[in-house]
Short mmCIF file of C-alpha atoms in Angstrom, two decimals:
data_model
loop_
_atom_site.label_atom_id
_atom_site.label_comp_id
_atom_site.label_asym_id
_atom_site.label_seq_id
_atom_site.Cartn_x
_atom_site.Cartn_y
_atom_site.Cartn_z
CA MET A 292 10.05 -9.58 -2.35
CA SER A 293 13.50 -10.10 -1.28
CA ILE A 294 14.69 -9.37 2.26
CA ASP A 295 18.33 -9.03 3.28
CA PHE A 296 19.80 -8.40 6.76
CA THR A 297 23.00 -6.85 7.97
CA MET A 298 23.83 -6.12 11.63
CA VAL A 299 25.87 -3.00 12.53
CA ASP A 300 26.58 -2.95 16.35
CA ARG A 301 22.95 -3.25 17.68
CA THR A 302 21.16 -1.82 14.62
CA LEU A 303 19.57 -4.35 12.19
CA LEU A 304 19.62 -3.10 8.51
CA VAL A 305 16.90 -4.49 6.42
CA THR A 306 17.26 -4.28 2.61
CA LEU A 307 13.96 -4.68 0.97
CA GLU A 308 13.60 -5.31 -2.81
CA GLY A 309 10.19 -5.26 -4.63
CA GLU A 310 6.74 -4.03 -3.77
CA ILE A 311 5.22 -3.47 -0.30
CA ASP A 312 1.54 -4.34 -0.32
CA HIS A 313 -0.86 -6.33 1.86
CA HIS A 314 0.35 -9.56 0.30
CA THR A 315 4.10 -8.92 0.69
CA CYS A 316 3.62 -7.27 4.22
CA VAL A 317 3.07 -10.78 5.72
CA GLU A 318 6.39 -12.05 4.78
CA ILE A 319 8.18 -8.78 5.75
CA ARG A 320 6.61 -8.63 9.14
CA GLN A 321 7.29 -12.21 10.02
CA THR A 322 10.92 -12.24 8.74
CA VAL A 323 11.87 -8.82 10.21
CA ASP A 324 10.39 -9.65 13.56
CA ARG A 325 12.17 -13.09 13.62
CA GLU A 326 15.55 -11.58 12.75
CA TYR A 327 15.06 -8.59 15.14
CA GLN A 328 14.59 -10.94 18.08
CA LYS A 329 17.14 -13.55 17.01
CA ARG A 330 19.97 -11.13 16.63
CA ARG A 331 18.93 -9.13 19.74
CA ALA A 332 18.84 -5.97 17.88
CA LYS A 333 17.91 -2.60 19.33
CA ASN A 334 17.42 -0.27 16.42
CA LEU A 335 15.79 -0.99 12.94
CA LEU A 336 16.88 0.55 9.70
CA PHE A 337 15.02 -0.07 6.41
CA ASP A 338 16.85 0.48 3.14
CA PHE A 339 14.06 1.67 0.62
CA ALA A 340 16.38 2.09 -2.42
CA ASN A 341 14.87 -0.88 -4.25
CA ILE A 342 11.27 -0.34 -3.24
CA ASN A 343 9.27 0.46 -6.28
CA PHE A 344 5.80 0.50 -4.85
CA MET A 345 4.30 0.90 -1.52
CA ASP A 346 0.55 1.43 -0.35
CA SER A 347 -0.93 1.93 3.02
CA SER A 348 -0.28 -1.71 3.97
CA GLY A 349 3.41 -0.63 4.32
CA ILE A 350 2.31 2.11 6.80
CA GLY A 351 0.63 -0.48 8.88
CA MET A 352 3.59 -2.82 8.84
CA LEU A 353 5.94 0.20 9.70
CA MET A 354 3.72 1.29 12.60
CA GLY A 355 3.86 -2.28 14.01
CA ARG A 356 7.58 -2.39 13.73
CA TYR A 357 7.75 1.04 15.45
CA ARG A 358 5.74 -0.27 18.32
CA SER A 359 8.04 -3.35 18.95
CA VAL A 360 11.24 -1.39 18.56
CA ALA A 361 9.98 1.39 20.93
CA ILE A 362 9.29 -1.31 23.51
CA CYS A 363 12.92 -2.55 23.29
CA GLY A 364 14.08 1.13 23.66
CA GLY A 365 15.35 1.38 20.05
CA GLU A 366 14.87 3.62 17.17
CA ILE A 367 13.49 2.88 13.74
CA GLY A 368 14.54 4.79 10.59
CA LEU A 369 14.47 4.67 6.78
CA TYR A 370 16.94 5.58 4.16
CA ASN A 371 17.15 5.91 0.36
CA VAL A 372 13.30 6.76 0.22
CA SER A 373 11.98 7.56 -3.31
CA PRO A 374 9.80 10.73 -3.80
CA GLU A 375 6.85 8.22 -4.50
CA ALA A 376 7.24 6.34 -1.17
CA TRP A 377 7.66 9.64 0.51
CA ARG A 378 4.34 10.91 -0.43
CA ILE A 379 2.53 8.06 1.41
CA LEU A 380 4.83 8.40 4.40
CA SER A 381 4.04 12.00 4.79
CA LEU A 382 0.39 11.52 4.03
CA SER A 383 0.14 9.12 6.98
CA GLY A 384 2.08 11.27 9.35
CA ILE A 385 4.33 8.23 10.07
CA HIS A 386 7.32 10.41 9.10
CA LYS A 387 6.91 12.06 12.44
CA LEU A 388 7.53 8.80 14.21
CA MET A 389 10.55 7.57 12.30
CA LYS A 390 13.45 9.54 10.65
CA THR A 391 14.36 9.32 7.14
CA TYR A 392 18.07 9.61 6.20
CA SER A 393 19.57 10.30 2.84
CA SER A 394 22.14 7.57 3.07
CA LYS A 395 23.11 4.31 4.90
CA GLN A 396 26.20 6.02 6.43
CA GLU A 397 24.12 8.87 7.76
CA ALA A 398 21.45 6.56 9.15
CA ILE A 399 24.02 4.26 10.97
CA GLU A 400 25.82 7.38 12.38
CA ALA A 401 22.65 8.78 13.74
CA LEU A 402 21.65 5.65 15.57
CA ALA A 403 25.20 4.79 16.80
CA MET B 122 -10.96 12.01 -32.81
CA PRO B 123 -11.53 11.60 -28.91
CA LYS B 124 -9.43 8.80 -27.47
CA LYS B 125 -11.81 6.34 -25.93
CA ASN B 126 -11.30 2.79 -24.70
CA SER B 127 -12.38 0.43 -21.86
CA MET B 128 -11.39 -2.93 -20.38
CA GLN B 129 -12.61 -5.28 -17.61
CA ILE B 130 -10.71 -7.95 -15.65
CA GLN B 131 -12.01 -10.33 -13.07
CA PHE B 132 -9.89 -12.33 -10.70
CA SER B 133 -10.04 -14.26 -7.29
CA SER B 134 -9.65 -12.49 -4.03
CA ASN B 135 -6.23 -13.80 -3.44
CA SER B 136 -3.91 -11.29 -2.12
CA LEU B 137 -1.29 -12.25 -4.85
CA ASN B 138 -3.75 -10.55 -7.34
CA GLU B 139 -3.18 -7.15 -5.65
CA SER B 140 -0.13 -6.82 -7.72
CA PHE B 141 -1.76 -8.24 -10.75
CA ALA B 142 -4.68 -5.73 -10.44
CA ARG B 143 -2.58 -2.45 -10.20
CA VAL B 144 -0.15 -3.66 -12.89
CA ALA B 145 -2.98 -4.58 -15.40
CA VAL B 146 -4.77 -1.25 -14.76
CA ALA B 147 -1.45 0.66 -14.97
CA ALA B 148 -0.71 -1.06 -18.26
CA PHE B 149 -4.04 -0.17 -19.76
CA ILE B 150 -3.77 3.54 -18.57
CA SER B 151 -0.29 3.69 -20.14
CA GLN B 152 -2.01 4.09 -23.51
CA LEU B 153 -2.76 7.65 -22.46
CA ASP B 154 0.90 8.34 -21.80
CA PRO B 155 0.53 9.44 -18.25
CA THR B 156 3.30 10.93 -16.20
CA VAL B 157 5.13 8.45 -13.87
CA GLU B 158 3.37 10.28 -10.84
CA GLU B 159 -0.21 9.89 -12.35
CA LEU B 160 0.52 6.33 -12.99
CA TYR B 161 1.90 5.70 -9.37
CA ASP B 162 -1.43 7.46 -8.03
CA ILE B 163 -3.58 5.18 -9.94
CA LYS B 164 -1.76 2.04 -8.91
CA MET B 165 -1.91 3.12 -5.26
CA ALA B 166 -5.70 3.89 -5.51
CA VAL B 167 -6.28 0.42 -7.20
CA SER B 168 -4.12 -1.34 -4.79
CA GLU B 169 -6.01 0.09 -1.82
CA ALA B 170 -9.40 -0.66 -3.24
CA VAL B 171 -8.61 -4.22 -4.10
CA THR B 172 -7.01 -4.80 -0.62
CA ASN B 173 -10.17 -3.56 0.94
CA SER B 174 -12.19 -6.09 -1.05
CA ILE B 175 -10.02 -8.88 0.00
CA ILE B 176 -9.55 -8.06 3.60
CA HIS B 177 -12.95 -6.63 4.49
CA GLY B 178 -15.33 -7.81 1.65
CA TYR B 179 -14.10 -11.32 1.59
CA GLU B 180 -12.29 -11.50 4.89
CA ASN B 181 -9.31 -12.92 3.38
CA GLU B 182 -11.30 -15.80 1.85
CA GLU B 183 -9.61 -16.56 -1.66
CA THR B 184 -12.81 -17.77 -3.19
CA GLY B 185 -14.46 -14.38 -3.83
CA GLU B 186 -14.46 -12.59 -7.23
CA ILE B 187 -13.27 -9.04 -7.80
CA CYS B 188 -14.06 -7.24 -11.03
CA ILE B 189 -12.44 -4.08 -12.36
CA ASN B 190 -14.01 -1.95 -15.09
CA CYS B 191 -11.62 0.70 -16.41
CA ALA B 192 -12.43 3.13 -19.13
CA TYR B 193 -11.12 6.34 -20.39
CA GLU B 194 -12.36 9.18 -22.67
CA ASP B 195 -9.86 11.69 -23.60
CA GLU B 196 -7.80 12.33 -20.46
CA VAL B 197 -10.52 11.26 -18.00
CA VAL B 198 -10.01 7.81 -16.42
CA ASN B 199 -12.85 5.95 -14.73
CA ILE B 200 -12.18 2.84 -12.60
CA GLU B 201 -14.65 0.63 -10.76
CA ILE B 202 -13.79 -2.04 -8.33
CA ILE B 203 -16.55 -4.44 -7.62
CA ASP B 204 -16.81 -7.17 -5.13
CA HIS B 205 -19.74 -9.29 -3.93
CA GLY B 206 -18.48 -9.50 -0.42
CA LYS B 207 -20.05 -8.74 2.93
CA GLY B 208 -20.42 -5.08 2.18
CA ILE B 209 -19.80 -2.04 4.47
CA PRO B 210 -22.66 -1.28 7.14
CA ASN B 211 -21.43 2.44 7.71
CA ILE B 212 -19.63 4.04 4.57
CA GLU B 213 -19.06 7.28 6.25
CA GLU B 214 -17.22 5.63 9.29
CA ALA B 215 -15.19 3.38 6.90
CA MET B 216 -14.01 6.38 4.99
CA THR B 217 -12.72 8.00 8.17
CA ALA B 218 -8.81 8.27 8.32
CA LEU B 219 -7.30 5.81 10.72
CA TYR B 220 -10.56 3.87 11.13
CA THR B 221 -10.16 0.22 10.72
CA THR B 222 -12.08 -2.89 11.75
CA SER B 223 -9.00 -5.17 11.27
CA GLY B 224 -8.28 -6.11 14.96
CA ASP B 225 -5.35 -8.66 14.55
CA GLU B 226 -3.84 -7.30 11.43
CA GLU B 227 -1.65 -4.25 11.50
CA ARG B 228 -3.74 -1.96 9.29
CA ALA B 229 -3.24 1.79 9.12
CA GLY B 230 -6.92 2.56 8.26
CA LEU B 231 -5.81 4.82 5.50
CA GLY B 232 -7.14 2.89 2.50
CA PHE B 233 -9.95 5.38 1.60
CA THR B 234 -7.75 8.53 2.52
CA VAL B 235 -5.16 7.32 0.04
CA MET B 236 -7.71 6.76 -2.63
CA GLN B 237 -9.22 10.23 -2.16
CA SER B 238 -5.71 11.79 -2.17
CA MET B 239 -4.67 9.89 -5.33
CA MET B 240 -7.94 10.32 -7.34
CA ASP B 241 -10.05 13.36 -8.16
CA GLU B 242 -13.29 11.65 -7.11
CA VAL B 243 -14.15 8.45 -5.10
CA GLU B 244 -17.60 7.25 -4.69
CA VAL B 245 -18.62 4.18 -2.48
CA PHE B 246 -21.53 2.17 -3.02
CA SER B 247 -22.17 -0.86 -0.63
CA GLU B 248 -25.07 -3.11 0.49
CA VAL B 249 -24.62 -5.33 3.49
CA GLY B 250 -24.60 -8.91 2.42
CA HIS B 251 -24.24 -8.04 -1.34
CA GLY B 252 -20.93 -6.19 -1.87
CA THR B 253 -19.28 -3.08 -2.50
CA THR B 254 -18.56 -0.99 -5.58
CA ILE B 255 -15.82 1.82 -5.48
CA ARG B 256 -16.01 4.28 -8.38
CA MET B 257 -12.96 6.57 -8.86
CA LYS B 258 -12.25 9.25 -11.39
CA LYS B 259 -9.07 11.04 -12.39
CA SER B 260 -8.31 13.52 -15.08
CA LEU B 261 -4.76 13.22 -16.45
CA GLY B 262 -2.60 16.16 -17.49
CA VAL B 263 -4.11 18.53 -15.10
#
């Protein structure tokens, strides 16, 4: 799992590469929370372009981030979501809590 | 000639093996030339079952053993995930969507819901103190 961060205004962009499961969620959770606090970000955006697998552990991880971002008055979103990842997002109902955008540009503009 | 094959793997209840388990099963099922979607479904179901064994069966202790029996006959795939962990006291409750006993961890409580959505049949056998067996079935090409 590789995790990269970019800051655009008060939105933290998280680019994930690899597979999201119970094992990798530990690292994602810790790293994202640390960067989110350190950079005093408000919104959180996940780039899913290079996620080639996600199970329900990823849903738990996203729900947890949703809570902490909501407390800070921010919004959370996803972009470049594959049809496979979309299936578990819609199955869990979490897609009603966070928007999915078709591109990075669209996501950034929506949260600006 | 009917296509028929089987395999068994056994591994430690280390969370690193969640990825190993789903990839190993997917590699075996690939012999049937499944669609990308079918393969993804099976990987998800295996991942959920193995994760349950690690988190709940063995409570994140890495010393447990998990066994997977996988077999197919023609286009019907049967997968068993067996642990010798602490077992499930109330299976019906455990299979309820959004139900989870993990307090500190961020768990969605969707493991069984995902397994049931991805596979045609999911059966759970469990005995407290002895372990849990999850038996799943999926017909390919339907």
